[in-house]
Tab-separated table of C-alpha atoms in Angstrom:
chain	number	residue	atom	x	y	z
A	17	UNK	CA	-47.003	5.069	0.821
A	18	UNK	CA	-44.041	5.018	-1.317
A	19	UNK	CA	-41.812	1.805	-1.201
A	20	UNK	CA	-38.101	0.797	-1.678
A	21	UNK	CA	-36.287	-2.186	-2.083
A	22	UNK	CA	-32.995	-2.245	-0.846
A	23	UNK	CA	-30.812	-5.025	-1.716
A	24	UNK	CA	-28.220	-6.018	0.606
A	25	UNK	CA	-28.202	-6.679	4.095
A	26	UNK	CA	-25.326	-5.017	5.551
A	27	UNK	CA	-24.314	-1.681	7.354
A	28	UNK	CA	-24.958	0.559	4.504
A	29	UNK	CA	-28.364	-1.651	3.463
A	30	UNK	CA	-29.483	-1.677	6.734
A	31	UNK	CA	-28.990	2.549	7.311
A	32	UNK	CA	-30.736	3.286	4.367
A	33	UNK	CA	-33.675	1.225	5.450
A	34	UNK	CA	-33.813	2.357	8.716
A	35	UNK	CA	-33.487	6.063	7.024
A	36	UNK	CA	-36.156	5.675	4.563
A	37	UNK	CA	-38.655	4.097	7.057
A	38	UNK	CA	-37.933	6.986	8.745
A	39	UNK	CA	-39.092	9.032	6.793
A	40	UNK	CA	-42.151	7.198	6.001
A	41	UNK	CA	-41.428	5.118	3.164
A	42	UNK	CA	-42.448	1.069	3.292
A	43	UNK	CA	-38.835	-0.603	2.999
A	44	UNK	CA	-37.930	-4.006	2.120
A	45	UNK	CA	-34.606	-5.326	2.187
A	46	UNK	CA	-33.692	-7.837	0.704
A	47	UNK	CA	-29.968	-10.089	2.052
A	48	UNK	CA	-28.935	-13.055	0.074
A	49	UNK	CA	-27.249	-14.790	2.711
A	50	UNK	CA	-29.616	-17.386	5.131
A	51	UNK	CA	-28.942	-15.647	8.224
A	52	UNK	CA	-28.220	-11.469	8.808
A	53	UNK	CA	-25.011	-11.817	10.603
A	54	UNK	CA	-21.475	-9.865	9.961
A	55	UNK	CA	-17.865	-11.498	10.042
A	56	UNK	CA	-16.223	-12.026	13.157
A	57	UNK	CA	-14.151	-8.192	13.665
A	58	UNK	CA	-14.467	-4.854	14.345
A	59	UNK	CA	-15.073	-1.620	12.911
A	60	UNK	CA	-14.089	1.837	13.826
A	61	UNK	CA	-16.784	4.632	14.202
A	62	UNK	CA	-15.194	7.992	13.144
A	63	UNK	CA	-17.355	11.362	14.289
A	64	UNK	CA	-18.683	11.911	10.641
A	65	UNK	CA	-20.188	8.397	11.177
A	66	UNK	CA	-21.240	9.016	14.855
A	67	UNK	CA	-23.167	11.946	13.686
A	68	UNK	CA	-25.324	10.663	10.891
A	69	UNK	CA	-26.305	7.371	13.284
A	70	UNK	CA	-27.504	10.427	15.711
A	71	UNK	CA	-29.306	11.897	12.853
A	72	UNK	CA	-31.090	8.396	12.453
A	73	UNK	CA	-32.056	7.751	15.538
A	74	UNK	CA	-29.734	4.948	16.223
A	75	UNK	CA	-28.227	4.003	19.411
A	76	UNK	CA	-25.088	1.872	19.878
A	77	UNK	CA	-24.671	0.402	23.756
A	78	UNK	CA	-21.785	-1.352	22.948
A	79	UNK	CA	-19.615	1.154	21.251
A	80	UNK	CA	-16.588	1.822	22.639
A	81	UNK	CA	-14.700	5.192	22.728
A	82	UNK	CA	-11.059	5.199	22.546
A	83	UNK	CA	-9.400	7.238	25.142
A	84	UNK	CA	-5.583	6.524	24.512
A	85	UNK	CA	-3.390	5.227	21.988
A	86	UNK	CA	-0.910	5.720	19.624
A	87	UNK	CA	1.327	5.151	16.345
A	88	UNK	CA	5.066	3.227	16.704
A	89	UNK	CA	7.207	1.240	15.041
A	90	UNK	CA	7.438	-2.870	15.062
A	91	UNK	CA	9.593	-2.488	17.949
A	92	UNK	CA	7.453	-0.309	19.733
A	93	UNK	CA	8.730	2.970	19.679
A	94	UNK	CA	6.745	5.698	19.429
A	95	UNK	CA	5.816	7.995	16.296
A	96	UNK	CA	3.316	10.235	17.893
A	97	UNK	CA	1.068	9.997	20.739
A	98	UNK	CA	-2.828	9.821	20.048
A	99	UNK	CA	-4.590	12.311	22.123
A	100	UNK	CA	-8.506	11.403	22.796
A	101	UNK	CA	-9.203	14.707	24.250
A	102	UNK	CA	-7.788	17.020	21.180
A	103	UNK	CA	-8.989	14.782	18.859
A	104	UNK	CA	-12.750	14.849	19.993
A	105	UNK	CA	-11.921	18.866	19.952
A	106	UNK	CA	-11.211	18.964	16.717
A	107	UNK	CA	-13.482	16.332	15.128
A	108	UNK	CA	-15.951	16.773	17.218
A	109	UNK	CA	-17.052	13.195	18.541
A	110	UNK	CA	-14.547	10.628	19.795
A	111	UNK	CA	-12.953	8.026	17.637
A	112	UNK	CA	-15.155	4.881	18.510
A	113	UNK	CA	-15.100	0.860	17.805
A	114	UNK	CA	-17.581	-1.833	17.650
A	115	UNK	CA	-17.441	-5.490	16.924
A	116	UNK	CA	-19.673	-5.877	13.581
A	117	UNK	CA	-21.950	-8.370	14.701
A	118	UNK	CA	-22.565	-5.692	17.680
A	119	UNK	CA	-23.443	-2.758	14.498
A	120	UNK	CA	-25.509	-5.501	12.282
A	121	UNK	CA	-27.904	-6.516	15.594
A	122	UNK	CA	-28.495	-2.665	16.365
A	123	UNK	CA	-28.887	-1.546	12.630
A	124	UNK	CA	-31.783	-4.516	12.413
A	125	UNK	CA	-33.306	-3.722	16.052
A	126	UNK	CA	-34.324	-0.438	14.713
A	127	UNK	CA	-36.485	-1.577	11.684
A	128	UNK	CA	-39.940	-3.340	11.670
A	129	UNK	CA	-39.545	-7.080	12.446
A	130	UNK	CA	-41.224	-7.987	8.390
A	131	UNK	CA	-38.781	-5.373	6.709
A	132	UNK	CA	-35.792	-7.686	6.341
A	133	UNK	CA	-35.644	-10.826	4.138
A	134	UNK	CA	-32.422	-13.002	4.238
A	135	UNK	CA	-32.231	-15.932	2.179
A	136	UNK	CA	-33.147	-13.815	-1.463
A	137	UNK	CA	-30.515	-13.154	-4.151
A	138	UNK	CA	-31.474	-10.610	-6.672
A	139	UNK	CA	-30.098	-11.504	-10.104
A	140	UNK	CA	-32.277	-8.780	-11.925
A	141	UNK	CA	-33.288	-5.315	-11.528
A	142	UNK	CA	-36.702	-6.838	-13.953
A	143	UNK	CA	-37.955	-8.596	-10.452
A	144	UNK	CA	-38.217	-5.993	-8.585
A	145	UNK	CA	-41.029	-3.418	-7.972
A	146	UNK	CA	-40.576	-0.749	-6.581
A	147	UNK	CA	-40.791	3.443	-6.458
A	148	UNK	CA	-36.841	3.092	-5.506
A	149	UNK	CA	-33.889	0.423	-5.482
A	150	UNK	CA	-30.852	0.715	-4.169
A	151	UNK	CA	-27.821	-1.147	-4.551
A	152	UNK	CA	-25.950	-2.037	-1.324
A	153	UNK	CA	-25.042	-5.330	-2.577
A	154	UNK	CA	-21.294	-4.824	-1.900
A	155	UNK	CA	-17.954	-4.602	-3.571
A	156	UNK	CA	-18.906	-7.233	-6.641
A	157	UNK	CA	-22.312	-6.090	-7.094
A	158	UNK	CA	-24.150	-7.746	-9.706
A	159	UNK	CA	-26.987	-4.920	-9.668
A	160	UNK	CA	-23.578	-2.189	-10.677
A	161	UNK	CA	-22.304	-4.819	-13.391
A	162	UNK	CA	-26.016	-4.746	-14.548
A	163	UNK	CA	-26.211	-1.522	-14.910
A	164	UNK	CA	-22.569	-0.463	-16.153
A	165	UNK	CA	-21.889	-3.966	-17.910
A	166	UNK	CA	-18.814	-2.115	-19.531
A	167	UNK	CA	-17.244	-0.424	-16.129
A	168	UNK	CA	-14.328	-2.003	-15.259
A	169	UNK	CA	-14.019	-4.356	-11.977
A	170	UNK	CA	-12.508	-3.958	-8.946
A	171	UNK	CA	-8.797	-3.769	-8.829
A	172	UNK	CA	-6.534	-5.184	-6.221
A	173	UNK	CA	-5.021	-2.432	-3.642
A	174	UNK	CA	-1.631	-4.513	-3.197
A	175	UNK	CA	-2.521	-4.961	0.176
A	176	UNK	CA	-3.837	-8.079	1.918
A	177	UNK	CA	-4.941	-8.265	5.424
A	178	UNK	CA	-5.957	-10.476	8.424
A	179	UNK	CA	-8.482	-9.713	11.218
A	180	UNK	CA	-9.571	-11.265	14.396
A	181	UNK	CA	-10.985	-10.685	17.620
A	182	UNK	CA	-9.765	-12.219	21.139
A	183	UNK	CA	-9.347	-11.386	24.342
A	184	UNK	CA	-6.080	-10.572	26.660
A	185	UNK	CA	-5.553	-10.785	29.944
A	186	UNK	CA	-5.150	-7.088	30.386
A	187	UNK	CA	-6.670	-3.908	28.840
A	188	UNK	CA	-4.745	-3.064	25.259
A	189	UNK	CA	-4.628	0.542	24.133
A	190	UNK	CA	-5.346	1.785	20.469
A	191	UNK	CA	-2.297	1.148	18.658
A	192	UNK	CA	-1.364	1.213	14.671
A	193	UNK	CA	2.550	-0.361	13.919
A	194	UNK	CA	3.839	0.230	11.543
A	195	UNK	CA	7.168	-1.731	9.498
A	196	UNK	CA	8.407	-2.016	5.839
A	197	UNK	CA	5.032	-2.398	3.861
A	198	UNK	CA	3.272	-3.703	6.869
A	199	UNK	CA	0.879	-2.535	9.594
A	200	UNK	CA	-0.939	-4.276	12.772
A	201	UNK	CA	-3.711	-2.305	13.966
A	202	UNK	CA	-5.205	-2.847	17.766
A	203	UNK	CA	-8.578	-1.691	19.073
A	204	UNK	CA	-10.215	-2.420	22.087
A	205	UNK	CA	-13.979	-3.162	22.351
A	206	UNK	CA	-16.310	-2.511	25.090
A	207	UNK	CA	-16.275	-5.895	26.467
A	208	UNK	CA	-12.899	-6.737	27.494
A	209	UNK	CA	-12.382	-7.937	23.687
A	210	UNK	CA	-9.825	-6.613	21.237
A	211	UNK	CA	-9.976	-6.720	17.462
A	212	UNK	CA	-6.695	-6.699	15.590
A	213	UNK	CA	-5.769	-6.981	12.205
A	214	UNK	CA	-2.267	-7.741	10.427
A	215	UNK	CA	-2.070	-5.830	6.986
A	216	UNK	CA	1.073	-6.157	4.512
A	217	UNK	CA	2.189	-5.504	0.756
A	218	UNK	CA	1.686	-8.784	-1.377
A	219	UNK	CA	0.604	-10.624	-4.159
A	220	UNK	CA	-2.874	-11.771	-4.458
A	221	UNK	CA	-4.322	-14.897	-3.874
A	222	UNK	CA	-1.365	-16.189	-1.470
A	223	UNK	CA	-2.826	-18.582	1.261
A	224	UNK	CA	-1.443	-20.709	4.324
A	225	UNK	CA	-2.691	-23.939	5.257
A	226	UNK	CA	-1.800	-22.883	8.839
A	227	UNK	CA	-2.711	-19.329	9.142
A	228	UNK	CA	-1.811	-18.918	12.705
A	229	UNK	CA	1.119	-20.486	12.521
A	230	UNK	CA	2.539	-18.528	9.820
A	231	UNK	CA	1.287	-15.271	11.601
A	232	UNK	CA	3.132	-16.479	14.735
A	233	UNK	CA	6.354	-16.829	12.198
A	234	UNK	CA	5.658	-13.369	10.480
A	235	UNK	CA	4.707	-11.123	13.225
A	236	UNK	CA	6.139	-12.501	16.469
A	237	UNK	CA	9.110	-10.427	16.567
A	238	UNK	CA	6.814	-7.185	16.866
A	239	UNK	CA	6.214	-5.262	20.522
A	240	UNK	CA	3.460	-6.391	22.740
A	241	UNK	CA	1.208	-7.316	22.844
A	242	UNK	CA	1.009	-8.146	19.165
A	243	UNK	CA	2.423	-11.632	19.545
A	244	UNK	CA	0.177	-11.945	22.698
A	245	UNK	CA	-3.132	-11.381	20.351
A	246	UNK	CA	-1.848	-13.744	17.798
A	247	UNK	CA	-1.165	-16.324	20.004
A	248	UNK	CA	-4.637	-15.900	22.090
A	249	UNK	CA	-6.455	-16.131	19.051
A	250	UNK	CA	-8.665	-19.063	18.164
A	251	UNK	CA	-7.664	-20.359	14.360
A	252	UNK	CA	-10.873	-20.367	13.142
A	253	UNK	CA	-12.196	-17.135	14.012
A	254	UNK	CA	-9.048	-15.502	12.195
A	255	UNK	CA	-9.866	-13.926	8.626
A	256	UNK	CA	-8.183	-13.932	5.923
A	257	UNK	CA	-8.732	-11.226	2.484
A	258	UNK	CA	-7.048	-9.460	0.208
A	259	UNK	CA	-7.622	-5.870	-0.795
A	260	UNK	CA	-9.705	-4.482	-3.890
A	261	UNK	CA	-11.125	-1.257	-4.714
A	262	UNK	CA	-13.486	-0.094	-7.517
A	263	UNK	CA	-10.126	1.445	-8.737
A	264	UNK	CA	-12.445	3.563	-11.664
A	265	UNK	CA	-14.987	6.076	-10.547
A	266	UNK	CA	-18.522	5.717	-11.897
A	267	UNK	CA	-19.743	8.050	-14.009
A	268	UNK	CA	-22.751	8.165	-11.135
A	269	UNK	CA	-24.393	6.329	-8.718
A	270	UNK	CA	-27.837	6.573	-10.213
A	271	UNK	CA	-29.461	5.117	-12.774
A	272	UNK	CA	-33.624	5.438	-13.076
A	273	UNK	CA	-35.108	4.731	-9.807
A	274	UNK	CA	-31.941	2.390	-8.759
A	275	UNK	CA	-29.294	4.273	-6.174
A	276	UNK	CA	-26.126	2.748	-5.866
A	277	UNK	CA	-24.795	2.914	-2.407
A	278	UNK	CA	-21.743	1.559	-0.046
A	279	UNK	CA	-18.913	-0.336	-1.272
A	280	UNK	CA	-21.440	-1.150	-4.500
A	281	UNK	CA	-20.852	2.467	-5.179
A	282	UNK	CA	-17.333	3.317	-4.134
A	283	UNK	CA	-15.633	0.257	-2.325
A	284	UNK	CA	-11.953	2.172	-1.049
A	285	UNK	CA	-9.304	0.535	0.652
A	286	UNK	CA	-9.642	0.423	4.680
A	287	UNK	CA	-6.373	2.711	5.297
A	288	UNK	CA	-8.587	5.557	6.138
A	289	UNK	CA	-11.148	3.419	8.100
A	290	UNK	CA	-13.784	5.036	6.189
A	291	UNK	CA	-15.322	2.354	3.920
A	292	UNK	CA	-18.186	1.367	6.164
A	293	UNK	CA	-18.718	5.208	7.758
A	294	UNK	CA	-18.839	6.567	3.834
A	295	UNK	CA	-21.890	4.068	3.357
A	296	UNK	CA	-23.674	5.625	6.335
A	297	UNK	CA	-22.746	9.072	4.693
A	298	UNK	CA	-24.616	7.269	1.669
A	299	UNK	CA	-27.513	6.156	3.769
A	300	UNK	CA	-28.158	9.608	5.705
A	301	UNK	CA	-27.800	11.760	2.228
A	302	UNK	CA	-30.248	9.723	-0.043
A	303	UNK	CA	-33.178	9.980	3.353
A	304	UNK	CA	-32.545	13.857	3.420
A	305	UNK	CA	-33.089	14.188	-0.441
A	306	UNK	CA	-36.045	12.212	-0.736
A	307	UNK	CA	-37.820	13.869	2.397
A	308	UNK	CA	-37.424	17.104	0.762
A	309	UNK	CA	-39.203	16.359	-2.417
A	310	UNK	CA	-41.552	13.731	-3.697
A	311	UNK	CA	-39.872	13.976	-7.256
A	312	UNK	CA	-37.735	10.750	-6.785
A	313	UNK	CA	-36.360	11.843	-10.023
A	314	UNK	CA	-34.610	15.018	-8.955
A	315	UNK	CA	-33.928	13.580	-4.937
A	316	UNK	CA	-31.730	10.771	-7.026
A	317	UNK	CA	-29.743	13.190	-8.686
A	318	UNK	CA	-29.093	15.338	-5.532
A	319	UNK	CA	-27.670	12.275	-3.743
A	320	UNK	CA	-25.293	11.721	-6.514
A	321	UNK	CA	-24.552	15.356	-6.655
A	322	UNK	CA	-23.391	15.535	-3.004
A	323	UNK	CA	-22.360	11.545	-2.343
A	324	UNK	CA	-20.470	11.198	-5.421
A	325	UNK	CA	-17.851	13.995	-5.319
A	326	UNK	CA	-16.904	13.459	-1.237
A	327	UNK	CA	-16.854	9.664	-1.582
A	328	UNK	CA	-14.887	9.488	-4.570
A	329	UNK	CA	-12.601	12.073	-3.019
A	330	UNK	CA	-12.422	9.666	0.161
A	331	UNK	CA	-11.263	6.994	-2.299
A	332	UNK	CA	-8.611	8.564	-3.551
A	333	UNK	CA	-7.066	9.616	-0.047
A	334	UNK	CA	-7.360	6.403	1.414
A	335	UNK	CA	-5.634	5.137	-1.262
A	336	UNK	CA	-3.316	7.654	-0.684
A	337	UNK	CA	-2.747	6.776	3.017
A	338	UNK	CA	-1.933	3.312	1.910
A	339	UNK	CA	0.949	4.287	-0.418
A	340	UNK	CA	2.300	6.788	2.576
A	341	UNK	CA	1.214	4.729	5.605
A	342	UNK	CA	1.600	0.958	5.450
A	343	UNK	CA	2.219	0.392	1.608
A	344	UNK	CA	5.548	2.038	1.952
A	345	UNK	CA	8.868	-0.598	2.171
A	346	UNK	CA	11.998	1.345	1.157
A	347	UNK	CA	13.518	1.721	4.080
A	348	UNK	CA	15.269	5.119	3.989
A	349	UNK	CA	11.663	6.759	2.760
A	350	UNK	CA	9.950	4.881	5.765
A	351	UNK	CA	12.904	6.377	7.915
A	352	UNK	CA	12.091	9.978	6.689
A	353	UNK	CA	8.147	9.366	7.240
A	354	UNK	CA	8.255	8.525	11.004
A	355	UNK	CA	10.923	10.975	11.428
A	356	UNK	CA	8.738	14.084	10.238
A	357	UNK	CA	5.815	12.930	12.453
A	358	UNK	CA	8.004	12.464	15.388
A	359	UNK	CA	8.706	15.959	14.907
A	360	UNK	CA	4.794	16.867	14.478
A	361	UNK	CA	3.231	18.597	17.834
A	362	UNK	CA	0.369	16.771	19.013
A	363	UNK	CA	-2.431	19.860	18.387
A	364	UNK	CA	-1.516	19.089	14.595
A	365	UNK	CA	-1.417	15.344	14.910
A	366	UNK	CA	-5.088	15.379	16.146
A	367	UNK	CA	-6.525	17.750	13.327
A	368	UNK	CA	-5.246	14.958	11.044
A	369	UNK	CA	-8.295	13.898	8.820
A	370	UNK	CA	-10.870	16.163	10.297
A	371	UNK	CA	-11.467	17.470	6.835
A	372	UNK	CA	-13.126	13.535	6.379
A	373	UNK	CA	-14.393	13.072	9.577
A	374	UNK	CA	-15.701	16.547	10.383
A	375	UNK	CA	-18.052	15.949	7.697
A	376	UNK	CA	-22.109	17.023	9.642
A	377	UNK	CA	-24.632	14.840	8.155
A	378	UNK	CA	-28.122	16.503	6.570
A	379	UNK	CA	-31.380	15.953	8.541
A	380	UNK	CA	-33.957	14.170	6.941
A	381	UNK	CA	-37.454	15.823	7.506
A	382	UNK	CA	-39.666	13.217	9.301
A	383	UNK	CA	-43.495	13.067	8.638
A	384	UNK	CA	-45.380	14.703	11.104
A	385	UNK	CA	-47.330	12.849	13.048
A	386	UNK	CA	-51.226	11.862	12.654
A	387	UNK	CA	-53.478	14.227	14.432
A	388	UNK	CA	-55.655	12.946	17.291
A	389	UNK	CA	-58.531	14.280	18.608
């Protein structure tokens, strides 16, 4: 039986393992933190990310779909009107949200209870054995600045951003608001719970000894029920990061027998909410190509032939978004903006991004199973 070693715990770690066990291959991975447990916030699920957790066989109870929603100004006002029904016609699978801790608990349900190892921080490619190793030890991964010692780190978007999740005492509806290099993004989860997050233009590095207190300052002149969420939320389940991105592309996500994967690979802004659903992508590629062949070799180099290109690409327009969407603060361009998408019709609106998020996942061929007599 071939083996793997994949370091890092998280979504993209955990896919791969569950996609190359499922194909038959003995995976180990390997999380340096004590216990296998994701921050406190949400995550949306966007149909190219819905599909490849089909394709490997893994089933979320507590994801919620979004049914209505929509994008307005600080005040409130509308932009343009989300429409659940179009959108799952034209992307087709809904738009769908899940608190992380929710995604991390599934992702490790559906591997063998001896697979995963928490408590193990890999400083060197030289200690581990393997037929494969994969990188999905995040946006400062030591196992990339091994490899590419000269590649140049990640850079800061210009963006940072604050995340929580509460509860109200009624249902809220999917809402992004936007104002003058600022956005606050709502998203109900299946549980009566909302995650929100508060993302604006600034330096890095800032910090506030009383975080909710200066949220309450900065953001409690927006519509409801923004100041609502800010004011039911506990202070020390509120998060606090700034931005960065792996701002240069690598030259490839391969290496020998080590695949880099995830934010290790191609760590993008969140403006497209695509960061965690590209390292899904990642996991659901590499399983295909190395059920296909037993040259690891040449499945290596398909993976980075068909992940590099689209997540680089991914990169760039989330990036992109920013500088359009949230990044954008003079006020006569962000007056033009919401203007021309007032003006949008809604069957266009909802074929916005499809050419991401239509994206149909390969199917890895599973081993067929041992004859009985």
């Amino acid at each position: 039986m071939r083996k793997a070693i994949v370091v890092g715990g998280g979504i993209g770690g955990l896919c791969t393992a569950i996609g190359l066990h499922g194909i038959g291959w003995e995976v180990t991975v390997l999380e340096r933190a004590p216990e296998l447990t994701a921050v406190g916030a949400g995550i949306s699920l966007w149909p190219n990310a819905l599909r490849s957790l089909e394709t490997l066989d893994v089933h979320l109870d507590k994801l919620q779909e979004q049914s209505s929603g929509g994008l307005h100004d600080r005040n409130g006002r509308r932009i343009t009107r989300w429409d659940a029904d179009a959108f799952r016609r034209n992307h087709g699978r809904p738009l769908a949200a899940i608190h992380r801790a929710d995604l991390i608990s599934a992702l490790r349900d559906a591997l063998p209870a001896n697979s995963v190892h928490t408590g193990i921080e890999v400083t060197s490619l030289g200690d581990l054995d393997a037929d494969l190793i994969v990188a999905a030890d995040g946006i400062h991964s030591g196992l990339r600045k091994s490899l590419w010692p000269e590649h140049p780190d990640p850079v800061y978007s210009g963006s940072t951003a604050f995340r929580a999740v509460t509860t109200l005492p009624r249902p809220a509806d999917l809402s992004t608001s936007w104002d003058d290099g600022a956005e606050i993004g709502v998203i109900p989860l299946h549980d009566g719970r909302v995650y929100w997050w508060a993302c604006y233009v600034a330096e890095a590095g800032i910090r506030y000894e009383d975080l909710k207190a200066y949220l309450r300052e900065r953001f409690g002149g927006w519509h409801a029920p923004i100041p609502e969420l800010i004011d039911a939320t506990t202070p020390e389940t509120l998060l606090h990061h700034d931005l960065y991105l792996l701002g240069t592309p690598l030259p490839s996500y391969v290496k020998g027998r080590v695949a880099l994967l995830g934010d290790a690979a191609h760590a993008m802004p969140p403006f497209l909410g695509q960061g965690g659903c590209q390292a899904i992508e990642d996991a659901v590629v590499l399983a295909a190509a190395l059920s296909t062949t037993e040259d690891v070799d040449a499945a290596l180099k398909s993976y980075d032939e068909q992940r590099r290109p689209r997540s680089q690409s991914v990169v760039k327009a989330s990036t992109q978004a920013g500088k359009v969407g949230l990044q954008l603060r003079n006020p006569l361009a962000v007056a033009v903006r919401n203007g021309v998408l007032r003006l949008l019709p809604g069957a266009l609106t909802a074929r916005i991004g499809s050419g991401v998020s239509g994206w149909t996942p390969p199917v890895p061929r599973r081993p067929a199973p041992p004859r009985t007599r």
